[in-house]
Short mmCIF file of C-alpha atoms in Angstrom, two decimals:
data_model
loop_
_atom_site.label_atom_id
_atom_site.label_comp_id
_atom_site.label_asym_id
_atom_site.label_seq_id
_atom_site.Cartn_x
_atom_site.Cartn_y
_atom_site.Cartn_z
CA GLY U 1 -0.02 -0.12 -0.11
CA TRP U 2 1.38 3.74 -0.04
CA THR U 3 2.10 5.45 3.83
CA PRO U 4 2.52 9.88 3.61
CA ILE U 5 5.43 10.95 4.04
CA PRO U 6 4.79 14.59 6.29
CA VAL U 7 7.27 17.29 4.64
CA SER U 8 7.39 20.45 6.33
CA THR U 9 6.08 24.25 5.11
CA PHE U 10 6.50 27.42 6.07
CA GLN U 11 5.34 31.07 5.94
CA ILE U 12 6.53 34.59 6.81
CA ASP U 13 5.32 37.89 6.02
CA ARG U 14 7.60 39.05 2.99
CA GLY U 15 7.77 42.71 4.68
CA SER U 16 7.67 45.97 3.37
CA GLY U 17 10.87 46.91 1.78
CA ARG U 18 13.45 45.76 -0.94
CA THR U 19 16.62 44.67 0.96
CA ARG U 20 20.32 44.63 -0.96
CA ASN U 21 20.69 43.77 -4.26
CA VAL U 22 22.52 40.33 -5.06
CA SER U 23 24.14 38.96 -7.79
CA CYS U 24 22.95 35.66 -8.58
CA ARG U 25 23.49 33.94 -11.88
CA SER U 26 20.49 32.28 -14.02
CA LEU U 27 21.74 28.56 -13.91
CA CYS U 28 21.87 26.02 -16.76
CA LEU U 29 21.64 22.68 -16.98
CA GLU U 30 24.14 22.04 -19.28
CA HIS U 31 26.90 23.97 -17.32
CA ASP U 32 25.56 24.37 -13.77
CA LEU U 33 24.09 20.09 -12.80
CA SER U 34 27.18 18.33 -12.07
CA ALA U 35 27.83 21.57 -9.42
CA VAL U 36 24.26 21.73 -8.44
CA ARG U 37 24.59 17.88 -7.81
CA GLU U 38 27.35 18.19 -5.89
CA LEU U 39 26.29 20.80 -3.97
CA ARG U 40 23.03 19.05 -2.86
CA ARG U 41 24.71 15.70 -2.30
CA SER U 42 27.17 18.10 0.58
CA VAL U 43 24.23 19.59 1.79
CA SER U 44 22.20 16.64 2.04
CA GLN U 45 24.57 14.94 4.11
CA ASP U 46 23.40 16.84 7.17
CA TYR U 47 19.67 15.10 6.91
CA THR U 48 18.16 11.87 7.33
CA ALA U 49 15.90 10.03 5.22
CA THR U 50 16.87 12.35 1.87
CA GLU U 51 16.05 11.80 -1.70
CA ILE U 52 18.37 10.41 -4.02
CA ARG U 53 18.27 12.07 -7.18
CA ASP U 54 20.62 10.68 -9.83
CA LYS U 55 21.63 12.71 -13.48
CA GLU U 56 18.03 11.97 -14.99
CA TYR U 57 16.30 13.30 -11.57
CA TRP U 58 16.82 16.70 -13.10
CA SER U 59 17.31 16.37 -16.64
CA THR U 60 14.44 13.87 -17.65
CA GLY U 61 11.29 15.45 -19.60
CA PRO U 62 8.78 15.19 -16.27
CA ALA U 63 11.61 17.40 -14.82
CA ARG U 64 11.88 20.35 -16.91
CA TYR U 65 8.20 20.16 -17.02
CA ARG U 66 8.06 20.59 -13.24
CA SER U 67 11.06 22.53 -13.20
CA VAL U 68 13.14 20.88 -10.07
CA PHE U 69 16.44 22.48 -12.13
CA PRO U 70 16.92 25.59 -9.82
CA LYS U 71 16.34 28.79 -12.06
CA VAL U 72 19.42 30.66 -10.30
CA GLY U 73 22.52 30.40 -7.87
CA LEU U 74 25.10 32.88 -6.66
CA GLY U 75 28.96 32.30 -7.41
CA ASP U 76 30.92 30.89 -10.36
CA PRO U 77 31.91 28.13 -8.49
CA LEU U 78 28.88 27.81 -7.06
CA GLU U 79 28.09 28.89 -3.18
CA GLY U 80 23.96 28.05 -3.28
CA TYR U 81 21.00 27.86 -5.48
CA VAL U 82 17.70 28.70 -5.10
CA ASN U 83 14.17 27.35 -7.00
CA TRP U 84 10.84 29.19 -6.19
CA GLU U 85 7.84 29.10 -8.31
CA VAL U 86 4.72 32.11 -7.81
CA VAL U 87 1.58 31.01 -6.93
CA GLU U 88 -1.33 33.33 -6.44
CA GLY U 89 1.34 36.21 -6.52
CA GLU U 90 3.22 34.41 -4.03
CA VAL U 91 6.55 33.17 -3.99
CA ARG U 92 6.84 29.82 -3.13
CA VAL U 93 10.52 28.13 -2.24
CA VAL U 94 10.73 24.76 -3.24
CA GLU U 95 14.23 24.81 -2.81
CA CYS U 96 17.33 25.77 -1.31
CA CYS U 97 21.22 24.69 -0.52
CA ALA U 98 24.41 26.69 -0.15
CA LYS U 99 27.65 26.35 1.62
CA SER U 100 27.71 29.33 4.30
CA SER U 101 25.54 31.28 6.21
CA THR U 102 27.05 33.98 4.16
CA ALA U 103 25.54 32.42 0.67
CA TYR U 104 21.91 31.56 2.82
CA THR U 105 22.28 35.35 3.32
CA GLU U 106 22.69 36.38 -0.42
CA LEU U 107 20.08 34.11 -1.07
CA ALA U 108 17.21 35.34 1.12
CA SER U 109 18.03 39.05 -0.07
CA PHE U 110 16.97 37.65 -3.40
CA VAL U 111 14.06 35.50 -2.18
CA VAL U 112 12.48 38.99 -0.51
CA ASN U 113 13.34 41.15 -3.62
CA GLU U 114 11.46 38.74 -5.59
CA ALA U 115 8.47 38.76 -3.33
CA ASN U 116 8.73 42.12 -3.52
CA GLU U 117 7.92 42.34 -7.53
CA HIS U 118 4.51 40.33 -6.89
CA PRO U 119 1.22 41.63 -4.92
CA GLY U 120 1.50 38.54 -2.33
CA LYS U 121 2.33 39.47 1.55
CA ALA U 122 3.78 35.95 2.24
CA ILE U 123 6.85 33.90 1.39
CA ARG U 124 5.54 30.20 1.37
CA GLY U 125 7.56 26.86 1.00
CA SER U 126 8.33 23.67 1.47
CA LEU U 127 11.99 23.06 3.64
CA PRO U 128 13.16 21.22 5.88
CA LEU U 129 12.26 22.44 9.38
CA GLY U 130 14.73 24.82 10.89
CA HIS U 131 16.28 25.24 7.48
CA SER U 132 19.32 28.07 7.42
CA LEU U 133 16.96 30.31 4.66
CA ALA U 134 13.73 30.63 6.78
CA THR U 135 16.52 31.73 9.74
CA GLN U 136 18.09 34.64 7.10
CA LEU U 137 14.17 35.57 5.67
CA GLU U 138 13.56 36.03 9.32
CA ARG U 139 16.25 38.59 9.88
CA LEU U 140 15.69 40.32 6.85
CA THR U 141 12.03 41.06 7.18
CA GLY U 142 11.78 40.70 11.01
CA ASN U 143 9.09 38.88 10.98
CA GLN U 144 8.64 35.78 12.65
CA THR U 145 8.19 32.30 10.40
CA ALA U 146 4.89 30.33 10.35
CA TRP U 147 5.95 26.31 10.40
CA SER U 148 3.41 23.69 9.82
CA ALA U 149 3.06 20.30 7.09
CA HIS U 150 1.58 18.44 4.62
CA ASP U 151 1.17 14.96 3.73
CA GLU U 152 0.90 15.29 0.15
CA MET U 153 3.66 12.80 -0.74
CA MET U 154 3.34 9.57 -0.76
CA VAL U 155 5.70 6.03 -0.46
CA LYS U 156 4.51 2.51 -1.83
CA ILE U 157 4.97 -0.45 0.25
CA ALA U 158 4.69 -3.44 -2.03
CA ARG U 159 5.38 -5.60 1.43
CA TRP U 160 5.14 -4.36 4.43
CA ASP U 161 6.13 -7.51 6.45
CA LEU U 162 9.73 -7.58 4.72
CA LEU U 163 10.61 -3.68 4.87
CA ARG U 164 9.95 -3.72 8.83
CA GLY U 165 11.33 -6.37 9.36
CA LYS U 166 14.09 -5.28 7.37
CA LEU U 167 14.56 -2.00 9.11
CA LEU U 168 14.08 -4.10 12.53
CA GLU U 169 17.27 -5.48 12.02
CA VAL U 170 19.45 -2.16 11.69
CA VAL U 171 16.82 -0.38 14.98
CA PRO U 172 15.20 -2.15 17.98
CA GLU U 173 11.43 -2.73 18.35
CA LEU U 174 9.49 0.15 19.33
CA PRO U 175 8.59 0.27 23.07
CA ASP U 176 4.79 -0.61 23.87
CA GLU U 177 4.46 3.12 25.23
CA PHE U 178 4.94 4.65 21.59
CA PRO U 179 1.76 5.94 20.13
CA ARG U 180 0.68 3.61 17.49
CA GLU U 181 -2.16 5.16 15.36
CA SER U 182 -1.68 3.57 12.21
CA GLU U 183 1.12 1.37 10.66
CA ALA U 184 2.63 4.81 9.27
CA ASN U 185 3.62 5.47 12.69
CA ASP U 186 5.44 2.11 12.73
CA PHE U 187 7.25 2.74 9.47
CA TRP U 188 8.65 6.24 10.27
CA ALA U 189 9.52 5.89 13.54
CA ALA U 190 11.17 2.22 12.41
CA LEU U 191 13.13 4.35 10.16
CA LEU U 192 13.97 7.35 12.24
CA GLY U 193 13.98 6.59 15.54
CA SER U 194 11.55 6.78 18.56
CA GLU U 195 13.84 8.51 21.00
CA SER U 196 11.63 10.18 23.11
CA ASP U 197 12.73 13.65 23.29
CA SER U 198 12.77 13.79 19.16
CA PRO U 199 9.81 11.80 17.61
CA TRP U 200 9.73 10.62 14.09
CA SER U 201 7.65 13.37 12.99
CA GLN U 202 9.57 15.98 13.89
CA ARG U 203 13.41 14.48 12.61
CA LEU U 204 11.89 13.95 8.95
CA GLY U 205 14.13 16.92 6.69
CA ASP U 206 16.74 17.28 9.79
#
């Protein structure tokens, strides 16, 4: 069957003014793919449950249709990139990776300036909880980020019994007191751990 994957989302008021201009450049799939893949691979090492992205993930027809490849980057060699879409007049960030806090600050400035080109009052997006871009957006706008989540993404489990058995070879059986609202809970808790001070649902994208 299928089980949902909770994905963290955020919203922040874009503020009323532009930040300083930032020198971002348009990225080209043919020229920048290797650098984007390497940067994303490097940054994602700090997270759990990240998606493995081969070359085809970025470059196939469906990927181009969905605009998976980021629009703009910072520096050459690449220091960071951000990808977004405009929905109902609002900028919605779908991905951002950078090598340093300085690069995240530059990309956040770019996002705020882009948002101010549109009528929407908020910047929204889907990023891991506490992502550095959101931190820099807070600093630049003077506003607080509101975090939420959606479960629109799904993973297909063909044989739950076999998968759970494999997971429990490396993760101990869940304690009796751990809440078992559904097999989805069993799956993600077994995969990501069940420490009382860090429930599995809060560790997605950590």
